[in-house]
């Protein structure tokens, strides 16, 4: 069963900006789902539609089998959304914010759970402060607590770790992992692609309002991720037409320090490596050193969203 079934979602803003173009996505129940895309791709627009703060121009969405737009009240109680923008009434304390939010979901404040949330999100030491006295990272963590206060079945996080320091980010993810293991479906956007790769079992990449990939994470990395052989000659090489022809299979590319060959996605990595290495040695002699690097999610993402791949020699 899917937690979320989005079909043909469109959004054209009043000024004519097309933010979403026929977006269809399935978020499996119990998954840890990464929604990735460059700035302006449409991630927040999609999330804000799910949070009912932006109205879609067309399309439909089902949450746990219920129509999101027709059964709004039921659906709202199943979802906790952490928006990208942080906004609180400045005169409430964190506990008051959480108690008040429980009321918005029609629940009596569960103070044991509220205190657990404050503890897990490392806010217990700051309960005496008003929200305006909290730092940016603390406010963002309070926003996460706010989204979890009614124990939703689906948690949607729009860049929850922006501005959160490394250690607290780790602890926040540990907490999300626990919730996920206990059955909560988690959909998140982030620009920390290493974290997305480590945490998420599903991924969708959107660019300019369109879904360009949506599949299990390991499948994407297997299908799209490639390996590269970097050979260091300590100087830039010039590739003759003959060199290019001889190394054609490896899409040779001169780098500042030598040459880079694409090994592809072969599962037989060792033998591909040796053949490619020998082919280069025959043309340029032995390198000072050489190494193989497999693409990570960031490389795959940059390639799919047509940005120049980063080079690591
Ligand atoms: N209120 C608005 N009115 C008009 N256009 C908007 C509005 N909000 C967003 N947009 C436009 O919609 C497109 C998608 O924006 P959105 O905020 O959804 O992107 P995003 O993927 O969340 O980007 P980021 O990674 O920067 O948060 C952009 O072109 C943006 O300029
Ligand atoms: Mg955004």
Short mmCIF file of N, CA and C in Angstrom, two decimals, residues 209-313:
data_model
loop_
_atom_site.label_atom_id
_atom_site.label_comp_id
_atom_site.label_asym_id
_atom_site.label_seq_id
_atom_site.Cartn_x
_atom_site.Cartn_y
_atom_site.Cartn_z
N UNK A 209 10.17 21.41 -12.07
CA UNK A 209 8.77 21.02 -11.90
C UNK A 209 8.40 19.66 -12.46
N UNK A 210 9.40 18.91 -12.97
CA UNK A 210 9.09 17.59 -13.54
C UNK A 210 9.87 16.51 -12.81
N UNK A 211 9.23 15.35 -12.67
CA UNK A 211 9.93 14.21 -12.05
C UNK A 211 10.85 13.62 -13.10
N UNK A 212 12.17 13.55 -12.78
CA UNK A 212 13.05 12.93 -13.77
C UNK A 212 13.49 11.52 -13.36
N UNK A 213 13.39 11.20 -12.08
CA UNK A 213 13.66 9.83 -11.60
C UNK A 213 12.83 9.59 -10.36
N UNK A 214 12.34 8.39 -10.20
CA UNK A 214 11.66 8.02 -8.96
C UNK A 214 11.78 6.52 -8.84
N UNK A 215 12.56 6.06 -7.88
CA UNK A 215 12.76 4.62 -7.73
C UNK A 215 13.46 4.33 -6.41
N UNK A 216 13.58 3.03 -6.07
CA UNK A 216 14.35 2.70 -4.87
C UNK A 216 15.79 3.21 -5.02
N UNK A 217 16.35 3.68 -3.91
CA UNK A 217 17.70 4.29 -3.94
C UNK A 217 18.74 3.35 -4.54
N UNK A 218 18.75 2.07 -4.09
CA UNK A 218 19.81 1.16 -4.56
C UNK A 218 19.68 0.93 -6.06
N UNK A 219 18.45 0.94 -6.55
CA UNK A 219 18.21 0.74 -7.98
C UNK A 219 18.79 1.90 -8.79
N UNK A 220 18.54 3.12 -8.31
CA UNK A 220 19.06 4.31 -9.01
C UNK A 220 20.58 4.26 -9.06
N UNK A 221 21.19 3.94 -7.91
CA UNK A 221 22.65 3.94 -7.86
C UNK A 221 23.22 2.85 -8.77
N UNK A 222 22.51 1.72 -8.85
CA UNK A 222 22.97 0.64 -9.72
C UNK A 222 22.80 0.99 -11.19
N UNK A 223 21.65 1.60 -11.50
CA UNK A 223 21.34 1.87 -12.91
C UNK A 223 22.10 3.07 -13.45
N UNK A 224 22.27 4.07 -12.62
CA UNK A 224 22.80 5.33 -13.13
C UNK A 224 24.22 5.60 -12.66
N UNK A 225 24.56 5.11 -11.46
CA UNK A 225 25.89 5.39 -10.91
C UNK A 225 26.98 4.70 -11.72
N UNK A 226 28.07 5.39 -11.98
CA UNK A 226 29.15 4.83 -12.78
C UNK A 226 30.45 4.87 -11.96
N UNK A 227 31.50 4.20 -12.48
CA UNK A 227 32.81 4.27 -11.82
C UNK A 227 33.81 4.89 -12.78
N UNK A 228 34.79 5.57 -12.21
CA UNK A 228 35.79 6.25 -13.03
C UNK A 228 37.19 5.86 -12.60
N UNK A 229 38.06 5.73 -13.61
CA UNK A 229 39.48 5.48 -13.33
C UNK A 229 40.23 6.79 -13.58
N UNK A 230 40.87 7.26 -12.53
CA UNK A 230 41.65 8.51 -12.63
C UNK A 230 43.12 8.14 -12.70
N UNK A 231 43.83 8.62 -13.74
CA UNK A 231 45.26 8.31 -13.85
C UNK A 231 46.02 9.63 -13.80
N UNK A 232 46.95 9.68 -12.87
CA UNK A 232 47.67 10.93 -12.61
C UNK A 232 49.05 10.89 -13.26
N UNK A 233 49.26 11.80 -14.22
CA UNK A 233 50.56 11.91 -14.89
C UNK A 233 51.27 13.21 -14.48
N UNK A 234 50.69 13.92 -13.53
CA UNK A 234 51.33 15.15 -13.04
C UNK A 234 51.26 16.30 -14.02
N UNK A 235 50.57 16.13 -15.10
CA UNK A 235 50.44 17.22 -16.09
C UNK A 235 49.20 16.95 -16.95
N UNK A 236 48.80 17.99 -17.64
CA UNK A 236 47.63 17.83 -18.51
C UNK A 236 48.04 17.06 -19.77
N UNK A 237 47.27 16.07 -20.16
CA UNK A 237 47.57 15.34 -21.38
C UNK A 237 46.74 15.89 -22.54
N UNK A 238 47.31 15.83 -23.73
CA UNK A 238 46.51 16.19 -24.89
C UNK A 238 46.13 14.89 -25.59
N UNK A 239 44.84 14.69 -25.80
CA UNK A 239 44.39 13.44 -26.40
C UNK A 239 44.32 13.60 -27.92
N UNK A 240 45.10 12.79 -28.63
CA UNK A 240 45.04 12.82 -30.09
C UNK A 240 43.79 12.08 -30.55
N UNK A 241 43.46 12.21 -31.80
CA UNK A 241 42.31 11.48 -32.34
C UNK A 241 42.51 9.98 -32.17
N UNK A 242 43.78 9.55 -32.35
CA UNK A 242 44.10 8.13 -32.19
C UNK A 242 43.86 7.66 -30.75
N UNK A 243 44.30 8.49 -29.79
CA UNK A 243 44.07 8.16 -28.38
C UNK A 243 42.58 8.01 -28.13
N UNK A 244 41.83 8.98 -28.63
CA UNK A 244 40.38 8.98 -28.38
C UNK A 244 39.74 7.72 -28.96
N UNK A 245 40.24 7.32 -30.14
CA UNK A 245 39.68 6.13 -30.79
C UNK A 245 40.03 4.88 -30.00
N UNK A 246 41.31 4.79 -29.57
CA UNK A 246 41.77 3.60 -28.84
C UNK A 246 41.03 3.44 -27.51
N UNK A 247 40.70 4.57 -26.88
CA UNK A 247 40.07 4.53 -25.56
C UNK A 247 38.57 4.84 -25.63
N UNK A 248 38.06 4.77 -26.85
CA UNK A 248 36.68 5.16 -27.12
C UNK A 248 35.67 4.59 -26.11
N UNK A 249 35.87 3.31 -25.76
CA UNK A 249 34.91 2.61 -24.89
C UNK A 249 34.83 3.25 -23.51
N UNK A 250 35.87 4.00 -23.14
CA UNK A 250 35.93 4.55 -21.78
C UNK A 250 35.68 6.06 -21.73
N UNK A 251 35.17 6.61 -22.83
CA UNK A 251 34.88 8.06 -22.88
C UNK A 251 36.01 8.87 -22.24
N UNK A 252 37.20 8.80 -22.81
CA UNK A 252 38.36 9.43 -22.16
C UNK A 252 38.21 10.95 -22.06
N UNK A 253 38.71 11.48 -20.96
CA UNK A 253 38.63 12.93 -20.74
C UNK A 253 39.94 13.37 -20.11
N UNK A 254 40.58 14.38 -20.74
CA UNK A 254 41.81 14.91 -20.16
C UNK A 254 41.45 15.72 -18.92
N UNK A 255 42.24 15.55 -17.85
CA UNK A 255 42.03 16.35 -16.64
C UNK A 255 43.28 17.21 -16.43
N UNK A 256 43.28 18.04 -15.41
CA UNK A 256 44.44 18.91 -15.14
C UNK A 256 45.70 18.10 -14.89
N UNK A 257 45.50 16.87 -14.38
CA UNK A 257 46.68 16.09 -13.97
C UNK A 257 46.86 14.81 -14.78
N UNK A 258 46.03 14.56 -15.76
CA UNK A 258 46.18 13.33 -16.53
C UNK A 258 44.94 12.98 -17.32
N UNK A 259 44.37 11.84 -16.98
CA UNK A 259 43.23 11.37 -17.77
C UNK A 259 42.21 10.66 -16.87
N UNK A 260 40.96 10.74 -17.30
CA UNK A 260 39.89 10.07 -16.56
C UNK A 260 39.14 9.18 -17.53
N UNK A 261 38.95 7.92 -17.14
CA UNK A 261 38.23 6.96 -17.99
C UNK A 261 36.98 6.47 -17.27
N UNK A 262 35.91 6.37 -18.01
CA UNK A 262 34.67 5.89 -17.40
C UNK A 262 34.63 4.36 -17.49
N UNK A 263 34.45 3.72 -16.34
CA UNK A 263 34.44 2.25 -16.32
C UNK A 263 33.03 1.69 -16.46
N UNK A 264 32.05 2.54 -16.37
CA UNK A 264 30.67 2.07 -16.53
C UNK A 264 30.15 1.44 -15.25
N UNK A 265 29.06 0.71 -15.40
CA UNK A 265 28.39 0.14 -14.23
C UNK A 265 28.61 -1.36 -14.13
N UNK A 266 29.67 -1.80 -14.81
CA UNK A 266 29.93 -3.24 -14.84
C UNK A 266 30.07 -3.81 -13.44
N UNK A 267 29.48 -4.98 -13.23
CA UNK A 267 29.63 -5.62 -11.93
C UNK A 267 31.00 -6.30 -11.85
N UNK A 268 31.59 -6.49 -13.04
CA UNK A 268 32.90 -7.11 -13.09
C UNK A 268 33.96 -6.00 -13.07
N UNK A 269 33.93 -5.19 -12.02
CA UNK A 269 34.75 -3.99 -11.94
C UNK A 269 36.24 -4.23 -12.08
N UNK A 270 36.75 -5.32 -11.45
CA UNK A 270 38.20 -5.56 -11.45
C UNK A 270 38.76 -5.70 -12.86
N UNK A 271 38.10 -6.57 -13.68
CA UNK A 271 38.68 -6.81 -15.01
C UNK A 271 38.51 -5.57 -15.89
N UNK A 272 37.40 -4.86 -15.77
CA UNK A 272 37.23 -3.63 -16.55
C UNK A 272 38.35 -2.65 -16.20
N UNK A 273 38.61 -2.57 -14.89
CA UNK A 273 39.67 -1.67 -14.42
C UNK A 273 41.00 -2.02 -15.08
N UNK A 274 41.37 -3.32 -15.05
CA UNK A 274 42.67 -3.72 -15.59
C UNK A 274 42.77 -3.46 -17.09
N UNK A 275 41.71 -3.77 -17.82
CA UNK A 275 41.76 -3.57 -19.28
C UNK A 275 41.89 -2.08 -19.60
N UNK A 276 41.10 -1.25 -18.90
CA UNK A 276 41.15 0.19 -19.16
C UNK A 276 42.52 0.74 -18.78
N UNK A 277 43.04 0.28 -17.65
CA UNK A 277 44.34 0.75 -17.16
C UNK A 277 45.44 0.42 -18.18
N UNK A 278 45.43 -0.83 -18.65
CA UNK A 278 46.44 -1.26 -19.62
C UNK A 278 46.34 -0.45 -20.91
N UNK A 279 45.10 -0.23 -21.35
CA UNK A 279 44.90 0.51 -22.60
C UNK A 279 45.49 1.92 -22.48
N UNK A 280 45.35 2.53 -21.32
CA UNK A 280 45.89 3.88 -21.13
C UNK A 280 47.42 3.82 -21.02
N UNK A 281 47.92 2.80 -20.31
CA UNK A 281 49.38 2.68 -20.16
C UNK A 281 50.04 2.50 -21.52
N UNK A 282 49.42 1.73 -22.40
CA UNK A 282 49.97 1.54 -23.74
C UNK A 282 50.14 2.86 -24.48
N UNK A 283 49.27 3.79 -24.22
CA UNK A 283 49.33 5.06 -24.96
C UNK A 283 50.17 6.11 -24.25
N UNK A 284 50.08 6.14 -22.91
CA UNK A 284 50.73 7.25 -22.18
C UNK A 284 51.83 6.79 -21.23
N UNK A 285 52.05 5.49 -21.11
CA UNK A 285 53.03 4.98 -20.15
C UNK A 285 52.41 4.88 -18.76
N UNK A 286 53.19 4.34 -17.79
CA UNK A 286 52.63 4.18 -16.45
C UNK A 286 52.40 5.53 -15.77
N UNK A 287 51.29 5.67 -15.08
CA UNK A 287 51.02 6.95 -14.39
C UNK A 287 51.78 7.02 -13.06
N UNK A 288 51.84 8.24 -12.47
CA UNK A 288 52.43 8.37 -11.11
C UNK A 288 51.56 7.59 -10.13
N UNK A 289 50.29 7.78 -10.25
CA UNK A 289 49.35 6.98 -9.46
C UNK A 289 47.99 6.96 -10.13
N UNK A 290 47.13 6.08 -9.63
CA UNK A 290 45.81 5.94 -10.25
C UNK A 290 44.81 5.48 -9.20
N UNK A 291 43.55 5.75 -9.43
CA UNK A 291 42.54 5.32 -8.46
C UNK A 291 41.18 5.23 -9.11
N UNK A 292 40.32 4.41 -8.49
CA UNK A 292 38.96 4.28 -9.00
C UNK A 292 38.01 4.94 -8.02
N UNK A 293 37.08 5.68 -8.54
CA UNK A 293 36.09 6.32 -7.68
C UNK A 293 34.69 6.03 -8.24
N UNK A 294 33.83 5.51 -7.36
CA UNK A 294 32.45 5.25 -7.79
C UNK A 294 31.62 6.50 -7.55
N UNK A 295 30.68 6.73 -8.40
CA UNK A 295 29.82 7.90 -8.23
C UNK A 295 28.95 7.72 -6.99
N UNK A 296 28.75 8.80 -6.29
CA UNK A 296 27.79 8.77 -5.19
C UNK A 296 26.53 9.49 -5.64
N UNK A 297 25.57 9.61 -4.72
CA UNK A 297 24.29 10.20 -5.10
C UNK A 297 24.47 11.63 -5.63
N UNK A 298 25.44 12.34 -5.04
CA UNK A 298 25.67 13.72 -5.47
C UNK A 298 26.09 13.78 -6.94
N UNK A 299 26.99 12.86 -7.33
CA UNK A 299 27.42 12.83 -8.74
C UNK A 299 26.24 12.50 -9.65
N UNK A 300 25.49 11.49 -9.24
CA UNK A 300 24.35 11.05 -10.05
C UNK A 300 23.34 12.20 -10.18
N UNK A 301 23.11 12.86 -9.07
CA UNK A 301 22.17 13.98 -9.04
C UNK A 301 22.64 15.09 -10.00
N UNK A 302 23.92 15.43 -9.90
CA UNK A 302 24.43 16.52 -10.75
C UNK A 302 24.34 16.14 -12.22
N UNK A 303 24.63 14.87 -12.50
CA UNK A 303 24.57 14.44 -13.90
C UNK A 303 23.14 14.49 -14.41
N UNK A 304 22.20 13.99 -13.59
CA UNK A 304 20.81 13.94 -14.04
C UNK A 304 20.20 15.32 -14.16
N UNK A 305 20.67 16.24 -13.31
CA UNK A 305 20.11 17.59 -13.38
C UNK A 305 21.01 18.48 -14.25
N UNK A 306 21.88 17.79 -15.01
CA UNK A 306 22.71 18.42 -16.05
C UNK A 306 23.66 19.50 -15.55
N UNK A 307 24.12 19.34 -14.32
CA UNK A 307 25.16 20.24 -13.84
C UNK A 307 26.49 19.56 -14.11
N UNK A 308 27.54 20.36 -14.23
CA UNK A 308 28.86 19.79 -14.50
C UNK A 308 29.28 18.91 -13.32
N UNK A 309 29.62 17.68 -13.61
CA UNK A 309 30.02 16.76 -12.54
C UNK A 309 31.26 17.29 -11.83
N UNK A 310 31.27 17.09 -10.51
CA UNK A 310 32.47 17.53 -9.78
C UNK A 310 33.59 16.56 -10.07
N UNK A 311 34.77 17.05 -10.03
CA UNK A 311 35.92 16.21 -10.36
C UNK A 311 36.76 15.98 -9.12
N UNK A 312 36.99 14.74 -8.81
CA UNK A 312 37.89 14.45 -7.70
C UNK A 312 38.99 13.56 -8.23
N UNK A 313 40.20 14.07 -8.25
CA UNK A 313 41.30 13.30 -8.82
C UNK A 313 41.83 12.33 -7.78
#
